mmCIF file of C-alpha atoms in Angstrom:
data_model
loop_
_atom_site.group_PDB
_atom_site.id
_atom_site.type_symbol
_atom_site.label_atom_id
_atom_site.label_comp_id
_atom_site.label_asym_id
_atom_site.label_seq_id
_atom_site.Cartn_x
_atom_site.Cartn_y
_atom_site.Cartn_z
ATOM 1 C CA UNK A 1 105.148 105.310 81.231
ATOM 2 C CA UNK A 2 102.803 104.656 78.120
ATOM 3 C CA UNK A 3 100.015 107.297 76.785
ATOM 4 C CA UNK A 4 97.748 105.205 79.138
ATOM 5 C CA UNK A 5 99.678 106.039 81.955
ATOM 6 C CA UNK A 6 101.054 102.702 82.569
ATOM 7 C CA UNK A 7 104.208 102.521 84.428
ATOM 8 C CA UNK A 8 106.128 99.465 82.549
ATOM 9 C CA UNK A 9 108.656 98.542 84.889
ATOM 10 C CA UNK A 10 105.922 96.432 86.984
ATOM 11 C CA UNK A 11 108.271 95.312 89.856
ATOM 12 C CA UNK A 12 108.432 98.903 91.930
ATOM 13 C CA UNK A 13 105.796 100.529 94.018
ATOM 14 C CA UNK A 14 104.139 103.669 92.832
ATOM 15 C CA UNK A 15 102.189 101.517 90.049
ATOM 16 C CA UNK A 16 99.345 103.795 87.885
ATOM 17 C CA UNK A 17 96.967 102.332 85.783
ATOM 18 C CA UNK A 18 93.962 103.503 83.671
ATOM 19 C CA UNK A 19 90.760 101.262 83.457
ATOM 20 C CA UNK A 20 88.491 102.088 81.023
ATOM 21 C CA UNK A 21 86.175 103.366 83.427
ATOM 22 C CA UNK A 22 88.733 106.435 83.646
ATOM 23 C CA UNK A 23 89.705 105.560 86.751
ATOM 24 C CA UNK A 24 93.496 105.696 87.586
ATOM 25 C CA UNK A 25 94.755 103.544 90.536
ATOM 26 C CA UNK A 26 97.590 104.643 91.564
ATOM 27 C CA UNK A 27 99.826 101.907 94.419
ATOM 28 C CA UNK A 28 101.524 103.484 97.537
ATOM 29 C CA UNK A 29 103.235 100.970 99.244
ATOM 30 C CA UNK A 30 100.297 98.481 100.468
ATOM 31 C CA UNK A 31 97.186 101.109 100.177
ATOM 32 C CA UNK A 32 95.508 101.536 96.646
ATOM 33 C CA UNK A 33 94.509 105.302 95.686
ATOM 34 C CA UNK A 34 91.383 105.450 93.120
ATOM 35 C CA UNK A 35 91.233 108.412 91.384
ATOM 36 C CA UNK A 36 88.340 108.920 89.595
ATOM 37 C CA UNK A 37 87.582 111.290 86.335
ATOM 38 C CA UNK A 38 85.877 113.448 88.705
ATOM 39 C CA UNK A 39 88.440 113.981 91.273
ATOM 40 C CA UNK A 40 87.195 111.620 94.335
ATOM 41 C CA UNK A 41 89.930 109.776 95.628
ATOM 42 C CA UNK A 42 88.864 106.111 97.170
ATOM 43 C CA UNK A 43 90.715 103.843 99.228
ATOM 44 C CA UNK A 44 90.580 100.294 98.177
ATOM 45 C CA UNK A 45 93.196 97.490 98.933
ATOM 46 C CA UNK A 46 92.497 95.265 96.473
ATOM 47 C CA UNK A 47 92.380 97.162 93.445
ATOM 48 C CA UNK A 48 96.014 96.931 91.685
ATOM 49 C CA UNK A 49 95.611 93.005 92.111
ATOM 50 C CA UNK A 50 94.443 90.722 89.266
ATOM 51 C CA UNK A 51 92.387 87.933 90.273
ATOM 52 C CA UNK A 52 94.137 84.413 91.273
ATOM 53 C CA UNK A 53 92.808 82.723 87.806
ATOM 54 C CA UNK A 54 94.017 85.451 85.964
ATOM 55 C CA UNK A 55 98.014 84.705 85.686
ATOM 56 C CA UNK A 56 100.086 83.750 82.871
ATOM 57 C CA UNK A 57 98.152 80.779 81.641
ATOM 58 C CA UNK A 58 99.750 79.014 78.767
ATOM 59 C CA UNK A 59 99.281 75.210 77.280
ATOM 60 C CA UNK A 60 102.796 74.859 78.383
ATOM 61 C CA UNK A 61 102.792 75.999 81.753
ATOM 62 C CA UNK A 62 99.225 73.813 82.069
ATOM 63 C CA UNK A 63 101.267 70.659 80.804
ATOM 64 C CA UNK A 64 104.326 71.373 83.355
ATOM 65 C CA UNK A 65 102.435 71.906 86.345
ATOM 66 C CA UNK A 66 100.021 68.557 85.601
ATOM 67 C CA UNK A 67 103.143 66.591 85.301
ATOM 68 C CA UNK A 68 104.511 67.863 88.388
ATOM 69 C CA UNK A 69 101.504 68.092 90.239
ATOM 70 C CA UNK A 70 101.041 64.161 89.535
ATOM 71 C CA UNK A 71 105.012 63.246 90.365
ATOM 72 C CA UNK A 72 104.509 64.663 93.621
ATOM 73 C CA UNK A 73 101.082 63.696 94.938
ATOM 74 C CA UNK A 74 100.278 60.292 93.158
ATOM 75 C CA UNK A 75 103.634 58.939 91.471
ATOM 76 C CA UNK A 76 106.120 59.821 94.649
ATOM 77 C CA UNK A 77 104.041 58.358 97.323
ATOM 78 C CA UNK A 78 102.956 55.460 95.264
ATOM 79 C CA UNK A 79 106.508 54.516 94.397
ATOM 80 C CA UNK A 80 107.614 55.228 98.318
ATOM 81 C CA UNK A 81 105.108 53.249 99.446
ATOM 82 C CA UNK A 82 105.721 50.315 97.373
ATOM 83 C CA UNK A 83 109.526 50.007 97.955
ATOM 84 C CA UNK A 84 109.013 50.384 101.716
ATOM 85 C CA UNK A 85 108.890 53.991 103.842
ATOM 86 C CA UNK A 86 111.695 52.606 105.871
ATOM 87 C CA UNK A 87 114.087 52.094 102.932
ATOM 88 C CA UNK A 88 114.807 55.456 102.507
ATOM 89 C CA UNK A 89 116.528 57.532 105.259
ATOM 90 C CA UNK A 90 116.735 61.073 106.675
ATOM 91 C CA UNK A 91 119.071 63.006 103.924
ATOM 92 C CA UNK A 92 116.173 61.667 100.919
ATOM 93 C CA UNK A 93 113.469 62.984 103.166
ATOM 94 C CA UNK A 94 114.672 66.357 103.280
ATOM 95 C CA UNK A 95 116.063 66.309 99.462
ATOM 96 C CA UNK A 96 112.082 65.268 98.889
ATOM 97 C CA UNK A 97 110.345 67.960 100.851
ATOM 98 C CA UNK A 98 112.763 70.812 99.284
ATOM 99 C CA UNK A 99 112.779 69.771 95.625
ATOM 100 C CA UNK A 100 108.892 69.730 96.397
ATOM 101 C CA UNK A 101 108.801 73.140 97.341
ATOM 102 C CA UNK A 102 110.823 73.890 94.647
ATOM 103 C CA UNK A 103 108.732 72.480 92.070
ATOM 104 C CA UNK A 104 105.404 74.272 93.410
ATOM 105 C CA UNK A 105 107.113 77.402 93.684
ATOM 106 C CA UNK A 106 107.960 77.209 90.164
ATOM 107 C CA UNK A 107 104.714 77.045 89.024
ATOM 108 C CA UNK A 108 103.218 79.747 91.485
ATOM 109 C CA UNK A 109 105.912 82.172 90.465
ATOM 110 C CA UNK A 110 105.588 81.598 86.340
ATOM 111 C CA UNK A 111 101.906 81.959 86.641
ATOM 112 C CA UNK A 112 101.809 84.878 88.691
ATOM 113 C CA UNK A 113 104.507 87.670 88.370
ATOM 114 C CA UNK A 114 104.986 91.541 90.071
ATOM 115 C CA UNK A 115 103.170 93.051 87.086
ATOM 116 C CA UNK A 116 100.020 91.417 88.552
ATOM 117 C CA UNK A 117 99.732 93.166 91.621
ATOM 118 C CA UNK A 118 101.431 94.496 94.559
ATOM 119 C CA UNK A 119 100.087 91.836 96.271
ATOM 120 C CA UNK A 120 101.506 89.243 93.744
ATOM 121 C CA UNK A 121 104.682 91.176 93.580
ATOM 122 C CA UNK A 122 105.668 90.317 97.325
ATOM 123 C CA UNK A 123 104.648 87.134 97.420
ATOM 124 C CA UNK A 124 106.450 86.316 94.077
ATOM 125 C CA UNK A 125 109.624 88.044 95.885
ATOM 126 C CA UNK A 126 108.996 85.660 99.390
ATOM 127 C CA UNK A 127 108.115 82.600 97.171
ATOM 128 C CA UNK A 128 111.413 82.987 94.902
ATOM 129 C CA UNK A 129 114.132 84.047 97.855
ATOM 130 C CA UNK A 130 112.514 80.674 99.975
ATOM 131 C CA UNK A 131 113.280 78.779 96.460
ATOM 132 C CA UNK A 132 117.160 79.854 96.022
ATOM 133 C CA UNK A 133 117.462 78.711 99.675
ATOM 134 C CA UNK A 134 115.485 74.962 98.621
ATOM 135 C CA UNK A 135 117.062 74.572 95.365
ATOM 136 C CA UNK A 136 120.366 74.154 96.444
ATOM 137 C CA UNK A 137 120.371 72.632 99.261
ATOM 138 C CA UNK A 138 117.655 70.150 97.854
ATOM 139 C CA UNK A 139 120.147 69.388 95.087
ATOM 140 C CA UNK A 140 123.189 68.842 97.592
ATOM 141 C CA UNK A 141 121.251 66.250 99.432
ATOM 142 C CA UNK A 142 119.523 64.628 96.463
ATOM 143 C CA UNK A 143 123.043 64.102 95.161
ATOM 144 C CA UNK A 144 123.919 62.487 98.562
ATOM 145 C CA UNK A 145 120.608 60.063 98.054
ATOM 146 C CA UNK A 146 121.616 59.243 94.781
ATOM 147 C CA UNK A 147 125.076 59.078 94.896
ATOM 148 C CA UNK A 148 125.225 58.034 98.587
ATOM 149 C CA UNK A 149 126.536 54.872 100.321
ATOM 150 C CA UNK A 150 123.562 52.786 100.678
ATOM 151 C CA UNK A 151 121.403 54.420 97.971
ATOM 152 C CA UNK A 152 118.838 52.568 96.386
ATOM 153 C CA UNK A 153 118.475 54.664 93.402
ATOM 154 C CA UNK A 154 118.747 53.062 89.620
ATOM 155 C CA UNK A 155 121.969 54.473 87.559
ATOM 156 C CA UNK A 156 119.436 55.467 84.848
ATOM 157 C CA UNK A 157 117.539 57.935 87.034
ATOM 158 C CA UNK A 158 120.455 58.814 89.340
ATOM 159 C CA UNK A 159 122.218 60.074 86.241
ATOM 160 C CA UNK A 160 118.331 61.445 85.063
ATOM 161 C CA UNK A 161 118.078 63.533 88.098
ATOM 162 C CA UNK A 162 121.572 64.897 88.539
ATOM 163 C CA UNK A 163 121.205 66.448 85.111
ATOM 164 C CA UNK A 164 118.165 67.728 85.815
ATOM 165 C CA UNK A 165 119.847 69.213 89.254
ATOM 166 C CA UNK A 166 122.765 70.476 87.600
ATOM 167 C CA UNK A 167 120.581 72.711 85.473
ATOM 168 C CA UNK A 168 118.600 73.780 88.489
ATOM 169 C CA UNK A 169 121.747 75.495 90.043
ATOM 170 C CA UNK A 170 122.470 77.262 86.932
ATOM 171 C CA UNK A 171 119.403 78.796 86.275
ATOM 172 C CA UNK A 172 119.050 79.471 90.156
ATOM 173 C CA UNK A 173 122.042 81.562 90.513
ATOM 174 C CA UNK A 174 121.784 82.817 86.948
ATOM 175 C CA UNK A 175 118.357 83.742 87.651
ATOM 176 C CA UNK A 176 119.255 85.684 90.993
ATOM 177 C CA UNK A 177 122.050 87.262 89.758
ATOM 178 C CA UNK A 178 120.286 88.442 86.981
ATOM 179 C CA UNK A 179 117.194 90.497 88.722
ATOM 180 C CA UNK A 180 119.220 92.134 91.323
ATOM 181 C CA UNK A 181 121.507 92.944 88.487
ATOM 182 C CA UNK A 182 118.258 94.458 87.266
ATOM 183 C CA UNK A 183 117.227 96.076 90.522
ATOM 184 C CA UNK A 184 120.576 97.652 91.084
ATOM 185 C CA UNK A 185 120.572 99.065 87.403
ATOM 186 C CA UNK A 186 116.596 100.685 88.076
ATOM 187 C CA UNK A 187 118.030 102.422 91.595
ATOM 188 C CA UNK A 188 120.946 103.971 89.480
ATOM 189 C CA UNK A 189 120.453 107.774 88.992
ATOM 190 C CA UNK A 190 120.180 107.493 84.800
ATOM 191 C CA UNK A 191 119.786 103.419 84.594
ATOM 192 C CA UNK A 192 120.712 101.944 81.332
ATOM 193 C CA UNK A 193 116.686 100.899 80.024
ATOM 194 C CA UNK A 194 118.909 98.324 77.302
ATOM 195 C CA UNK A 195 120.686 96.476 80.429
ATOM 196 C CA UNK A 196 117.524 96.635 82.657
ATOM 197 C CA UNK A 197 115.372 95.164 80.562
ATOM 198 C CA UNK A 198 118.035 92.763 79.287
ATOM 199 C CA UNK A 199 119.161 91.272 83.092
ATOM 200 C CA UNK A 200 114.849 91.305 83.403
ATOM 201 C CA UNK A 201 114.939 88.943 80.061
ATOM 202 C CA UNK A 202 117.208 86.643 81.591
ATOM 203 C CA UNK A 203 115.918 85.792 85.211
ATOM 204 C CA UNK A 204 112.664 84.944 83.255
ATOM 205 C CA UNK A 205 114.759 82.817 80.920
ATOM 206 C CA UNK A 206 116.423 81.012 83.783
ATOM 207 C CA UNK A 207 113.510 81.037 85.539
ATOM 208 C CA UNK A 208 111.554 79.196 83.007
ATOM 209 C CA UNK A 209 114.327 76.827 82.788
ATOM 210 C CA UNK A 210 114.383 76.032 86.200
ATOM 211 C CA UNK A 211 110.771 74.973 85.739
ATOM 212 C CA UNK A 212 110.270 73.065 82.774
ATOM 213 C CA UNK A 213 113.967 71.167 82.119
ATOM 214 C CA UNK A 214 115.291 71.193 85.619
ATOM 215 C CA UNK A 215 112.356 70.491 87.737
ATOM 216 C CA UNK A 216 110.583 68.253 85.056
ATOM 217 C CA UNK A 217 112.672 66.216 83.690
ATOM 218 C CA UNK A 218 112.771 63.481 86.242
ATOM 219 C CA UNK A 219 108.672 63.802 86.767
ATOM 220 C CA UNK A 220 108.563 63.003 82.594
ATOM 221 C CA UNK A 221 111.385 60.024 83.231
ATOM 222 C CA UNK A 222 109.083 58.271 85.158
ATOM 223 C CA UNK A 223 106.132 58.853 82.445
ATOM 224 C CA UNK A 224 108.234 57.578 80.162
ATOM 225 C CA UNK A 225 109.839 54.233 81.843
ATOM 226 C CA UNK A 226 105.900 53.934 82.858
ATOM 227 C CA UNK A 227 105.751 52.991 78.818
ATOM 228 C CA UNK A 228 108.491 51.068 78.402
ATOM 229 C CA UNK A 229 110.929 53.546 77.298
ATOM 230 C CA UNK A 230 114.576 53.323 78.933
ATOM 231 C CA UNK A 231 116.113 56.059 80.940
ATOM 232 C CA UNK A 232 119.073 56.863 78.545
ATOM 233 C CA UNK A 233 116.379 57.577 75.909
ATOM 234 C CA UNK A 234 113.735 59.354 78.248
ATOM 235 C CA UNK A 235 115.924 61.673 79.810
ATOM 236 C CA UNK A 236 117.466 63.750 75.950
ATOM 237 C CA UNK A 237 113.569 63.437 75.125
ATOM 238 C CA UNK A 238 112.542 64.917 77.971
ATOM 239 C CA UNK A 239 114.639 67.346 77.949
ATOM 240 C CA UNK A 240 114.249 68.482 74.262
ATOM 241 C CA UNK A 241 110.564 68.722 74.822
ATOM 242 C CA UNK A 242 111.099 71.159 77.697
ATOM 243 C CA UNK A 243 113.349 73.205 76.589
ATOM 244 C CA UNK A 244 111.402 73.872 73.085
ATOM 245 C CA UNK A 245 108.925 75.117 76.234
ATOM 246 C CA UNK A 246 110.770 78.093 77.296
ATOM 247 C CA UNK A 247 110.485 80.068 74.141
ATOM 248 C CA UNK A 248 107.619 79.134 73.442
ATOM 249 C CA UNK A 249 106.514 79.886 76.905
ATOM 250 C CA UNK A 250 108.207 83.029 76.413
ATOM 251 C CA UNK A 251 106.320 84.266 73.326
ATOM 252 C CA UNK A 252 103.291 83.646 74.798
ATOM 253 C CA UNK A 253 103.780 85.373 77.646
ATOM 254 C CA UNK A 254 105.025 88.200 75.468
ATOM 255 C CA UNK A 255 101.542 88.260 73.487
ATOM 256 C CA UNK A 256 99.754 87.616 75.976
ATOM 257 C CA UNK A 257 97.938 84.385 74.885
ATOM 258 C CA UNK A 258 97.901 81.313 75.669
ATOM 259 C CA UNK A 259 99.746 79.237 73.605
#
């Protein structure tokens, strides 16, 4: 707890903060206690909670979630519609809809994290469990689509996407390992704040690699080839420029700005 009487570790319940109008919320389970400089105590659900505009906005995670948001509303359905719906069979259909998911969740879950709100905080922990479950099964059937008998799919962005895939696993068990390394450490009797804060550093590392390299990779391929550039030289360009994202994603979210 700081000398405003903000808890740091954001994740739990029990969460106390200080607004400037001396007013100190403090989070029991679901139900928001204000506490006001003169002693009345309010009940008020939606204090705790920033508002939905107000997450971690960065020029990164803006640039990310454009790109994806165009690969899967405008570029995939264009590109499915012009090869022929019936071309592609039941296995790339479900490897579609999950990596989908996937790729949304991503960008709900980096722009809005537990420290916003207890609200925020259990829908970040619904969004991300439903994500381990999509990521890898999405990647064990988009390997069957690409790899299949009978796929369709170029070698270039076969190979573009399987990289992309095979960093999505890492980071998803990385990342899940990591916070209920952290979570297990917090419910010790004397945690170890160096190891707590370290596992915390390295879901969001993971996390933000899940995003940016593994899900958007094969969204900037396809920018790319759109220009005339080949797959074997998209995909380490691609790559590069989303990985140079993370820390730089990282540092803003650390200062709190926006780029």
């Amino acid at each position: 707890m700081t000398n405003l009487g903000d808890i740091t570790d954001d994740d739990e319940e029990g969460n106390v903060s200080l607004s400037n109008n001396n007013v100190v919320g403090v989070t029991v389970g679901r139900q928001t206690l204000n506490i006001t400089n003169q002693g009345d105590i309010t009940d008020d659900d939606d204090k705790g909670n920033v508002s939905l505009w107000a997450g971690n906005f960065s020029i990164y995670w803006l640039l990310a979630t454009l790109i994806g948001l165009w690969f899967i509303f405008i570029h995939t359905p264009q590109h499915i519609t012009a090869k022929g719906v019936q071309d592609y069979g039941v296995v790339f259909w479900m490897h579609i809809t999950l990596a989908c998911f996937t790729y949304i969740a991503c960008m709900w879950n980096v722009f809005h994290t537990p420290s916003h709100g207890p609200w925020y905080a259990n829908i970040h922990i619904l969004v991300g469990r439903t994500a381990v479950f999509t990521s890898l099964v999405g990647f064990s059937l988009g390997m069957v689509a690409a790899w299949g008998p009978g796929s369709t799919t170029s070698f270039g962005f076969a190979i573009g996407i399987t990289s992309g895939g095979i960093g999505q696993i890492i980071c998803t068990i990385i990342g899940f390992s990591a916070i209920k390394l952290h979570q297990w450490e917090k419910e010790k009797p004397v945690p170890d704040e160096k190891w707590k804060q370290r596992y915390l550093r390295i879901h969001i590392g993971t996390m933000l690699g899940l995003f940016f390299p593994s899900c958007g990779v094969p969204a900037v391929m396809r920018i790319f080839e759109m220009v005339g550039m080949k797959m074997q030289v998209g995909l380490p360009v691609g790559l590069t420029i989303f990985a140079i994202m993370i820390p730089l994603t990282t540092q803003a979210l650390d200062k709190k700005r926006w780029y």
